[in-house]
PDB file of C-alpha atoms in Angstrom:
ATOM      1  CA  MET A  14     -59.738  15.139-205.891  1.00 85.00           C
ATOM      2  CA  LYS A  15     -59.730  18.730-208.477  1.00 90.00           C
ATOM      3  CA  VAL A  16     -57.457  18.321-210.763  1.00 92.00           C
ATOM      4  CA  ALA A  17     -55.391  21.482-212.658  1.00 90.00           C
ATOM      5  CA  LEU A  18     -52.648  21.133-215.398  1.00 90.00           C
ATOM      6  CA  GLN A  19     -49.366  23.147-216.631  1.00 88.00           C
ATOM      7  CA  ALA A  20     -47.165  22.636-218.857  1.00 89.00           C
ATOM      8  CA  ASN A  21     -47.546  19.686-218.623  1.00 91.00           C
ATOM      9  CA  GLU A  22     -47.529  18.617-214.711  1.00 95.00           C
ATOM     10  CA  VAL A  23     -50.410  17.164-213.276  1.00 96.00           C
ATOM     11  CA  SER A  24     -51.825  19.556-209.759  1.00 95.00           C
ATOM     12  CA  TYR A  25     -54.349  17.890-207.826  1.00 95.00           C
ATOM     13  CA  TYR A  26     -55.774  19.474-204.669  1.00 92.00           C
ATOM     14  CA  PHE A  27     -58.928  18.969-202.191  1.00 87.00           C
ATOM     15  CA  PRO A  28     -61.875  20.768-202.850  1.00 81.00           C
ATOM     16  CA  PHE A  29     -62.003  22.457-199.291  1.00 76.00           C
ATOM     17  CA  GLU A  30     -62.094  26.198-198.763  1.00 72.00           C
ATOM     18  CA  GLY A  31     -58.537  28.184-199.742  1.00 74.00           C
ATOM     19  CA  LYS A  32     -57.819  23.657-201.880  1.00 82.00           C
ATOM     20  CA  VAL A  33     -55.493  22.171-200.034  1.00 87.00           C
ATOM     21  CA  PRO A  34     -52.784  20.676-202.162  1.00 91.00           C
ATOM     22  CA  VAL A  35     -52.530  16.792-202.736  1.00 93.00           C
ATOM     23  CA  ASN A  36     -48.798  17.050-204.310  1.00 95.00           C
ATOM     24  CA  ASP A  37     -47.892  18.804-201.475  1.00 93.00           C
ATOM     25  CA  TRP A  38     -48.441  14.980-199.360  1.00 95.00           C
ATOM     26  CA  VAL A  39     -46.548  12.489-202.320  1.00 96.00           C
ATOM     27  CA  GLY A  40     -43.995  11.072-200.291  1.00 96.00           C
ATOM     28  CA  LYS A  41     -45.922  11.325-196.698  1.00 96.00           C
ATOM     29  CA  GLU A  42     -47.482   9.688-194.433  1.00 97.00           C
ATOM     30  CA  VAL A  43     -50.444   9.761-194.730  1.00 96.00           C
ATOM     31  CA  VAL A  44     -53.869   7.618-193.122  1.00 96.00           C
ATOM     32  CA  ILE A  45     -57.664   8.244-194.706  1.00 96.00           C
ATOM     33  CA  ARG A  46     -60.913   7.838-192.635  1.00 96.00           C
ATOM     34  CA  PHE A  47     -64.035   6.228-193.482  1.00 97.00           C
ATOM     35  CA  SER A  48     -66.226   7.180-191.189  1.00 96.00           C
ATOM     36  CA  GLY A  49     -69.593   4.459-191.987  1.00 95.00           C
ATOM     37  CA  GLN A  50     -71.617   7.616-193.923  1.00 97.00           C
ATOM     38  CA  LEU A  51     -72.035   7.187-198.076  1.00 97.00           C
ATOM     39  CA  ASN A  52     -74.636  11.202-199.090  1.00 97.00           C
ATOM     40  CA  CYS A  53     -75.510  10.776-203.121  1.00 97.00           C
ATOM     41  CA  ILE A  54     -74.044  13.268-203.781  1.00 96.00           C
ATOM     42  CA  ASN A  55     -76.739  14.301-207.012  1.00 96.00           C
ATOM     43  CA  CYS A  56     -79.616  14.428-203.589  1.00 96.00           C
ATOM     44  CA  SER A  57     -77.130  14.216-200.809  1.00 96.00           C
ATOM     45  CA  ARG A  58     -79.169  11.444-199.154  1.00 96.00           C
ATOM     46  CA  GLU A  59     -77.964   9.192-197.052  1.00 97.00           C
ATOM     47  CA  THR A  60     -77.800   6.029-197.795  1.00 97.00           C
ATOM     48  CA  ASN A  61     -76.739   2.679-197.231  1.00 95.00           C
ATOM     49  CA  LYS A  62     -76.020   1.868-200.868  1.00 96.00           C
ATOM     50  CA  ILE A  63     -73.949   3.614-202.997  1.00 96.00           C
ATOM     51  CA  PHE A  64     -75.205   3.043-206.573  1.00 96.00           C
ATOM     52  CA  GLY A  65     -72.584   3.594-209.646  1.00 92.00           C
ATOM     53  CA  GLU A  66     -70.072   6.787-208.544  1.00 90.00           C
ATOM     54  CA  GLY A  67     -71.904   8.032-205.982  1.00 96.00           C
ATOM     55  CA  LEU A  68     -76.458   8.321-206.394  1.00 97.00           C
ATOM     56  CA  CYS A  69     -78.728   6.500-204.692  1.00 97.00           C
ATOM     57  CA  TYR A  70     -80.634   4.146-206.399  1.00 97.00           C
ATOM     58  CA  PRO A  71     -83.714   6.498-206.760  1.00 97.00           C
ATOM     59  CA  CYS A  72     -81.206   8.751-208.195  1.00 97.00           C
ATOM     60  CA  PHE A  73     -79.637   6.501-210.249  1.00 97.00           C
ATOM     61  CA  ARG A  74     -82.680   4.566-211.471  1.00 96.00           C
ATOM     62  CA  ASP A  75     -84.005   8.064-212.630  1.00 97.00           C
ATOM     63  CA  ALA A  76     -81.201  10.592-212.557  1.00 97.00           C
ATOM     64  CA  PRO A  77     -78.981  12.205-215.992  1.00 96.00           C
ATOM     65  CA  GLN A  78     -76.077  11.357-214.599  1.00 95.00           C
ATOM     66  CA  ALA A  79     -76.682   8.053-214.108  1.00 95.00           C
ATOM     67  CA  ALA A  80     -78.900   7.781-217.072  1.00 96.00           C
ATOM     68  CA  PRO A  81     -77.638   5.058-220.749  1.00 96.00           C
ATOM     69  CA  CYS A  82     -76.075   7.106-222.879  1.00 96.00           C
ATOM     70  CA  ILE A  83     -73.648   7.888-219.785  1.00 96.00           C
ATOM     71  CA  ILE A  84     -71.641   5.258-220.531  1.00 94.00           C
ATOM     72  CA  ARG A  85     -72.985   4.395-224.607  1.00 96.00           C
ATOM     73  CA  PRO A  86     -73.174   8.361-225.184  1.00 97.00           C
ATOM     74  CA  GLU A  87     -74.862   6.856-229.048  1.00 97.00           C
ATOM     75  CA  LEU A  88     -77.252   6.151-227.233  1.00 97.00           C
ATOM     76  CA  CYS A  89     -77.812   9.758-226.085  1.00 97.00           C
ATOM     77  CA  GLU A  90     -80.905  12.324-227.531  1.00 97.00           C
ATOM     78  CA  ALA A  91     -79.994  15.136-226.705  1.00 97.00           C
ATOM     79  CA  HIS A  92     -80.710  17.314-229.594  1.00 97.00           C
ATOM     80  CA  LEU A  93     -83.545  15.843-230.057  1.00 97.00           C
ATOM     81  CA  GLY A  94     -85.131  17.603-226.547  1.00 96.00           C
ATOM     82  CA  LYS A  95     -84.977  14.373-225.069  1.00 96.00           C
ATOM     83  CA  GLY A  96     -83.819  12.700-221.964  1.00 95.00           C
ATOM     84  CA  ARG A  97     -84.318  11.867-218.377  1.00 95.00           C
ATOM     85  CA  ASP A  98     -84.014  15.477-218.171  1.00 96.00           C
ATOM     86  CA  VAL A  99     -84.864  18.436-220.599  1.00 96.00           C
ATOM     87  CA  GLU A 100     -82.709  21.182-218.474  1.00 96.00           C
ATOM     88  CA  TRP A 101     -79.948  19.386-217.540  1.00 96.00           C
ATOM     89  CA  GLU A 102     -79.616  17.302-221.382  1.00 97.00           C
ATOM     90  CA  GLU A 103     -79.370  20.910-222.956  1.00 97.00           C
ATOM     91  CA  GLN A 104     -76.482  22.468-221.021  1.00 96.00           C
ATOM     92  CA  HIS A 105     -73.975  18.680-220.933  1.00 97.00           C
ATOM     93  CA  HIS A 106     -74.719  16.989-223.922  1.00 98.00           C
ATOM     94  CA  ASN A 107     -76.075  19.115-226.454  1.00 98.00           C
ATOM     95  CA  GLN A 108     -72.934  20.860-225.752  1.00 97.00           C
ATOM     96  CA  PRO A 109     -69.687  20.375-228.659  1.00 98.00           C
ATOM     97  CA  HIS A 110     -67.760  17.149-227.359  1.00 98.00           C
ATOM     98  CA  ILE A 111     -65.176  15.958-229.453  1.00 98.00           C
ATOM     99  CA  VAL A 112     -63.797  12.172-229.808  1.00 98.00           C
ATOM    100  CA  TYR A 113     -60.217  11.943-228.765  1.00 98.00           C
ATOM    101  CA  LEU A 114     -57.082   9.000-228.930  1.00 98.00           C
ATOM    102  CA  ALA A 115     -55.229   8.929-225.527  1.00 97.00           C
ATOM    103  CA  LEU A 116     -52.262   6.572-223.986  1.00 95.00           C
ATOM    104  CA  SER A 117     -52.941   5.092-220.063  1.00 91.00           C
ATOM    105  CA  SER A 118     -52.634   1.993-221.240  1.00 90.00           C
ATOM    106  CA  SER A 119     -53.367   1.120-225.158  1.00 92.00           C
ATOM    107  CA  VAL A 120     -54.125   3.364-227.234  1.00 95.00           C
ATOM    108  CA  LYS A 121     -57.777   3.885-226.104  1.00 96.00           C
ATOM    109  CA  VAL A 122     -60.808   5.760-227.440  1.00 97.00           C
ATOM    110  CA  GLY A 123     -62.435   8.060-225.234  1.00 96.00           C
ATOM    111  CA  VAL A 124     -65.686  11.318-225.884  1.00 97.00           C
ATOM    112  CA  THR A 125     -65.994  14.113-223.150  1.00 97.00           C
ATOM    113  CA  ARG A 126     -67.425  17.284-223.639  1.00 97.00           C
ATOM    114  CA  GLU A 127     -64.783  19.920-224.754  1.00 97.00           C
ATOM    115  CA  ILE A 128     -65.181  22.249-220.954  1.00 96.00           C
ATOM    116  CA  GLN A 129     -63.485  19.119-219.954  1.00 96.00           C
ATOM    117  CA  VAL A 130     -60.135  18.680-221.173  1.00 95.00           C
ATOM    118  CA  PRO A 131     -57.647  18.335-219.695  1.00 95.00           C
ATOM    119  CA  THR A 132     -59.831  17.394-216.725  1.00 95.00           C
ATOM    120  CA  ARG A 133     -61.574  14.485-218.286  1.00 95.00           C
ATOM    121  CA  TRP A 134     -57.538  12.629-219.175  1.00 96.00           C
ATOM    122  CA  ILE A 135     -55.945  13.462-216.552  1.00 96.00           C
ATOM    123  CA  ASP A 136     -58.882  11.648-214.345  1.00 94.00           C
ATOM    124  CA  GLN A 137     -58.506   8.871-216.185  1.00 94.00           C
ATOM    125  CA  GLY A 138     -54.604   8.557-216.113  1.00 95.00           C
ATOM    126  CA  ALA A 139     -53.574   8.906-219.387  1.00 96.00           C
ATOM    127  CA  ASN A 140     -49.850   9.781-220.010  1.00 97.00           C
ATOM    128  CA  GLN A 141     -50.320  11.531-223.848  1.00 97.00           C
ATOM    129  CA  ALA A 142     -53.888  12.227-225.265  1.00 97.00           C
ATOM    130  CA  ILE A 143     -54.545  13.870-228.464  1.00 98.00           C
ATOM    131  CA  ILE A 144     -58.187  15.952-230.490  1.00 98.00           C
ATOM    132  CA  LEU A 145     -59.586  13.103-232.664  1.00 98.00           C
ATOM    133  CA  ALA A 146     -63.064  15.128-233.905  1.00 98.00           C
ATOM    134  CA  GLU A 147     -65.305  17.982-232.689  1.00 98.00           C
ATOM    135  CA  VAL A 148     -68.937  17.674-232.768  1.00 98.00           C
ATOM    136  CA  PRO A 149     -71.865  19.426-231.490  1.00 98.00           C
ATOM    137  CA  TYR A 150     -73.609  16.995-229.118  1.00 98.00           C
ATOM    138  CA  ARG A 151     -73.047  14.179-228.078  1.00 98.00           C
ATOM    139  CA  GLN A 152     -74.829  12.034-229.156  1.00 98.00           C
ATOM    140  CA  LEU A 153     -72.827  12.634-232.826  1.00 98.00           C
ATOM    141  CA  ALA A 154     -69.548  11.635-230.608  1.00 98.00           C
ATOM    142  CA  GLY A 155     -70.402   8.497-229.838  1.00 97.00           C
ATOM    143  CA  GLU A 156     -71.266   7.674-233.075  1.00 97.00           C
ATOM    144  CA  ILE A 157     -67.630   8.371-234.492  1.00 97.00           C
ATOM    145  CA  GLU A 158     -66.675   6.102-231.124  1.00 97.00           C
ATOM    146  CA  VAL A 159     -68.717   3.479-232.456  1.00 96.00           C
ATOM    147  CA  PHE A 160     -67.163   2.911-236.086  1.00 95.00           C
ATOM    148  CA  LEU A 161     -63.789   3.043-233.962  1.00 96.00           C
ATOM    149  CA  LYS A 162     -64.065   0.750-231.332  1.00 92.00           C
ATOM    150  CA  ASP A 163     -62.900  -2.225-234.088  1.00 89.00           C
ATOM    151  CA  HIS A 164     -59.540  -0.566-233.652  1.00 93.00           C
ATOM    152  CA  TYR A 165     -59.211   0.951-230.290  1.00 94.00           C
ATOM    153  CA  THR A 166     -59.905  -0.197-227.401  1.00 92.00           C
ATOM    154  CA  ASP A 167     -62.912   2.234-224.755  1.00 90.00           C
ATOM    155  CA  LYS A 168     -61.746   1.284-221.448  1.00 90.00           C
ATOM    156  CA  THR A 169     -58.591   2.143-220.063  1.00 90.00           C
ATOM    157  CA  SER A 170     -56.820  -1.572-217.818  1.00 93.00           C
ATOM    158  CA  TRP A 171     -56.543   0.510-214.400  1.00 94.00           C
ATOM    159  CA  GLN A 172     -53.351  -2.101-213.153  1.00 95.00           C
ATOM    160  CA  ALA A 173     -51.228  -1.094-216.461  1.00 95.00           C
ATOM    161  CA  MET A 174     -51.719   3.248-215.818  1.00 96.00           C
ATOM    162  CA  VAL A 175     -51.441   2.435-212.171  1.00 96.00           C
ATOM    163  CA  LYS A 176     -47.619   0.624-213.172  1.00 96.00           C
ATOM    164  CA  ASN A 177     -47.486   3.555-215.604  1.00 96.00           C
ATOM    165  CA  HIS A 178     -46.896   0.332-218.262  1.00 95.00           C
ATOM    166  CA  VAL A 179     -48.653   2.218-221.226  1.00 93.00           C
ATOM    167  CA  ALA A 180     -48.259   1.096-224.643  1.00 90.00           C
ATOM    168  CA  GLU A 181     -45.386   2.800-227.314  1.00 91.00           C
ATOM    169  CA  ALA A 182     -48.019   4.684-229.624  1.00 95.00           C
ATOM    170  CA  ASP A 183     -47.676   7.840-231.764  1.00 97.00           C
ATOM    171  CA  LEU A 184     -50.420   9.667-231.595  1.00 97.00           C
ATOM    172  CA  LEU A 185     -50.960  12.317-234.780  1.00 97.00           C
ATOM    173  CA  GLU A 186     -49.595   8.917-236.900  1.00 97.00           C
ATOM    174  CA  GLU A 187     -53.202   7.300-235.471  1.00 97.00           C
ATOM    175  CA  LYS A 188     -55.112  10.356-235.490  1.00 98.00           C
ATOM    176  CA  GLU A 189     -54.427  10.264-239.826  1.00 97.00           C
ATOM    177  CA  ASN A 190     -55.380   6.214-238.991  1.00 96.00           C
ATOM    178  CA  ALA A 191     -58.276   5.713-237.311  1.00 96.00           C
ATOM    179  CA  ALA A 192     -59.398   9.614-239.227  1.00 96.00           C
ATOM    180  CA  TYR A 193     -59.189   6.734-242.055  1.00 94.00           C
ATOM    181  CA  GLU A 194     -61.564   4.192-240.969  1.00 94.00           C
ATOM    182  CA  LEU A 195     -64.460   6.416-240.713  1.00 96.00           C
ATOM    183  CA  PRO A 196     -67.113   7.018-243.375  1.00 95.00           C
ATOM    184  CA  PRO A 197     -67.266  10.572-245.028  1.00 94.00           C
ATOM    185  CA  GLU A 198     -69.647  12.059-243.211  1.00 94.00           C
ATOM    186  CA  LEU A 199     -67.977  11.694-239.958  1.00 96.00           C
ATOM    187  CA  GLN A 200     -64.778  12.826-241.388  1.00 96.00           C
ATOM    188  CA  ASP A 201     -65.798  16.225-241.894  1.00 95.00           C
ATOM    189  CA  PHE A 202     -65.244  16.199-237.989  1.00 98.00           C
ATOM    190  CA  VAL A 203     -62.143  15.229-237.852  1.00 98.00           C
ATOM    191  CA  SER A 204     -60.383  18.191-235.995  1.00 97.00           C
ATOM    192  CA  ASP A 205     -57.457  20.650-237.319  1.00 97.00           C
ATOM    193  CA  ASN A 206     -55.637  20.111-233.994  1.00 97.00           C
ATOM    194  CA  ASP A 207     -53.071  18.193-234.621  1.00 97.00           C
ATOM    195  CA  GLU A 208     -51.852  19.431-230.369  1.00 96.00           C
ATOM    196  CA  VAL A 209     -50.223  15.157-228.476  1.00 96.00           C
ATOM    197  CA  PHE A 210     -51.254  16.794-225.135  1.00 96.00           C
ATOM    198  CA  ASP A 211     -47.434  14.981-222.473  1.00 96.00           C
ATOM    199  CA  LEU A 212     -49.489  14.357-218.808  1.00 96.00           C
ATOM    200  CA  LYS A 213     -46.815  14.578-216.564  1.00 97.00           C
ATOM    201  CA  TYR A 214     -47.980  12.922-212.690  1.00 97.00           C
ATOM    202  CA  PRO A 215     -46.672  13.641-209.429  1.00 97.00           C
ATOM    203  CA  VAL A 216     -45.706  10.551-208.497  1.00 97.00           C
ATOM    204  CA  ILE A 217     -41.836   9.018-207.228  1.00 97.00           C
ATOM    205  CA  GLU A 218     -42.563   5.373-207.344  1.00 95.00           C
ATOM    206  CA  PHE A 219     -44.430   3.396-209.725  1.00 96.00           C
ATOM    207  CA  PRO A 220     -45.577  -0.416-208.118  1.00 95.00           C
ATOM    208  CA  THR A 221     -45.066  -3.531-209.380  1.00 93.00           C
ATOM    209  CA  LYS A 222     -48.226  -5.055-208.221  1.00 93.00           C
ATOM    210  CA  ALA A 223     -51.146  -2.930-206.916  1.00 94.00           C
ATOM    211  CA  LYS A 224     -53.918  -4.385-204.897  1.00 95.00           C
ATOM    212  CA  SER A 225     -57.218  -1.936-205.113  1.00 95.00           C
ATOM    213  CA  ILE A 226     -58.406  -1.479-201.410  1.00 95.00           C
ATOM    214  CA  LYS A 227     -61.631   0.046-200.427  1.00 95.00           C
ATOM    215  CA  LEU A 228     -62.944   1.767-197.615  1.00 96.00           C
ATOM    216  CA  ASP A 229     -66.687  -0.665-196.922  1.00 93.00           C
ATOM    217  CA  LYS A 230     -64.082  -3.492-196.120  1.00 92.00           C
ATOM    218  CA  MET A 231     -61.048  -1.480-194.275  1.00 93.00           C
ATOM    219  CA  PRO A 232     -61.958   1.654-193.168  1.00 95.00           C
ATOM    220  CA  GLU A 233     -59.077   3.117-192.897  1.00 96.00           C
ATOM    221  CA  VAL A 234     -56.446   2.972-194.621  1.00 95.00           C
ATOM    222  CA  GLN A 235     -52.840   4.612-194.192  1.00 96.00           C
ATOM    223  CA  GLY A 236     -49.587   4.312-195.240  1.00 96.00           C
ATOM    224  CA  LYS A 237     -46.472   6.704-197.722  1.00 97.00           C
ATOM    225  CA  LEU A 238     -48.047   7.593-200.642  1.00 97.00           C
ATOM    226  CA  ALA A 239     -45.827   6.454-203.444  1.00 97.00           C
ATOM    227  CA  GLY A 240     -48.290   9.604-205.724  1.00 97.00           C
ATOM    228  CA  ILE A 241     -50.577  10.189-207.830  1.00 98.00           C
ATOM    229  CA  LYS A 242     -52.389   8.588-211.798  1.00 97.00           C
ATOM    230  CA  GLY A 243     -55.658   9.750-212.114  1.00 95.00           C
ATOM    231  CA  GLN A 244     -58.154   9.486-209.326  1.00 94.00           C
ATOM    232  CA  TYR A 245     -55.278   7.171-207.622  1.00 97.00           C
ATOM    233  CA  TRP A 246     -53.892   7.640-205.053  1.00 98.00           C
ATOM    234  CA  LEU A 247     -50.842   5.174-205.330  1.00 98.00           C
ATOM    235  CA  PHE A 248     -49.399   3.974-202.011  1.00 97.00           C
ATOM    236  CA  SER A 249     -45.569   2.715-202.052  1.00 96.00           C
ATOM    237  CA  ASP A 250     -46.531  -1.186-200.386  1.00 95.00           C
ATOM    238  CA  GLY A 251     -48.545  -1.459-203.824  1.00 96.00           C
ATOM    239  CA  ARG A 252     -51.835  -0.636-202.466  1.00 97.00           C
ATOM    240  CA  VAL A 253     -53.974   1.687-204.541  1.00 97.00           C
ATOM    241  CA  PHE A 254     -57.405   4.044-203.940  1.00 97.00           C
ATOM    242  CA  ASN A 255     -59.329   5.338-205.822  1.00 96.00           C
ATOM    243  CA  TRP A 256     -61.346   8.228-204.873  1.00 95.00           C
ATOM    244  CA  ARG A 257     -64.028   8.249-207.743  1.00 93.00           C
ATOM    245  CA  ASN A 258     -64.487   4.821-206.729  1.00 94.00           C
ATOM    246  CA  HIS A 259     -65.589   6.139-203.171  1.00 96.00           C
ATOM    247  CA  SER A 260     -67.982   9.247-204.917  1.00 95.00           C
ATOM    248  CA  GLY A 261     -70.572   9.148-201.605  1.00 96.00           C
ATOM    249  CA  TYR A 262     -68.152   8.201-198.894  1.00 96.00           C
ATOM    250  CA  ASN A 263     -67.628  10.357-195.910  1.00 96.00           C
ATOM    251  CA  VAL A 264     -63.843  10.231-195.419  1.00 94.00           C
ATOM    252  CA  GLU A 265     -61.186  12.351-192.969  1.00 93.00           C
ATOM    253  CA  VAL A 266     -58.205  13.217-194.869  1.00 92.00           C
ATOM    254  CA  SER A 267     -55.208  13.498-193.447  1.00 90.00           C
ATOM    255  CA  GLN A 268     -50.834  13.414-192.727  1.00 91.00           C
ATOM    256  CA  VAL A 269     -50.266  11.587-190.216  1.00 88.00           C
ATOM    257  CA  GLU A 270     -47.250  13.972-188.506  1.00 69.00           C
ATOM    258  CA  GLU A 271     -49.573  16.992-188.928  1.00 53.00           C
ATOM    259  CA  SER A 272     -53.174  15.908-188.052  1.00 42.00           C
ATOM    260  CA  SER A 273     -53.281  18.723-187.233  1.00 43.00           C
ATOM    261  CA  LYS A 274     -54.384  19.358-191.115  1.00 44.00           C
ATOM    262  CA  SER A 275     -56.887  16.747-191.223  1.00 44.00           C
ATOM    263  CA  GLN A 276     -59.420  18.259-193.257  1.00 45.00           C
ATOM    264  CA  THR A 277     -63.570  16.337-193.616  1.00 42.00           C
ATOM    265  CA  GLU A 278     -65.522  16.275-196.668  1.00 45.00           C
ATOM    266  CA  LEU A 279     -68.146  14.265-198.865  1.00 43.00           C
ATOM    267  CA  PHE A 280     -66.179  13.115-202.727  1.00 44.00           C
TER     268      PHE A 280
END
C-alpha cells in the first residue's frame, strides 16, 4: 500500500491506475486471495521462496537493498564511494537523512532518508514523531542512532502498535534529553525543527488481541476490515495482516460486495 498525509489524516491507496483509495474499504467485508506465485520485487523473477522484504535469494545475497547497512546504518560506506552498488548507494544513502523519535509502542529512535518523511513513520504505525537530527549521509545518522540505543529502543512492538497500546511521552522533552546524551560533535546536527507530527489512522476499532496471519498458511483471507495502521490491515475478529511482510506475493484484493472492482497487483 502507498500512503499520503493530509492535515494529520493518513490515507492509503493501492498503486493501480487511478489510485484505488483503501480508506473507503474500512468497515466493509474484504477478501485477499494469494495465487501461489512469488516474484522478486527487485529483479521480478519468479521464485519459490522470498527472503527479506520481497527478494529472491540472489538479490538478497547481492542487491544493495539487502546490504547490512539497511539494518545497521552505522556500517554504511556510501559517503566513501563504496557499497554493493555504488550508483545505488549514491542515490539512496549518500543523501540527507534524519534521525527521529517516534511513538509507535514506546519511544523509538530511527533513521530514514529525508524524502521518506512522513512515509517511514506511517509505515511503522507511529502515533507521533519528531525530527531529532538532520545529517548529510546515512552513516552519520547511524552513529547518532547507536549512541541513543542505550536510552531508546530501535524496534516497534507490532502487537502493541496494532492494539494502539502506546506509551505516553512528551516527544519535545524526549528530544531535549536525547540531544543532551549526544557527544558535542554530533550535537551540531540536532534539528531546529521542533514540530511534533501527529498521525491519525483510519480505524473504527482496535483489536484487544492480535493474531498475525500469513498467506503461506491461509491463501485466502476474508473478513470485515476494522482499520488500517502502519502496513497492517486490522480485521474485526482480531486477525491482522501485514502487507509489508507479503512483498513479492501475487494477490487479488477486493470488496466482497463489489467483486467487480477486484484488482490484481504484485506487492
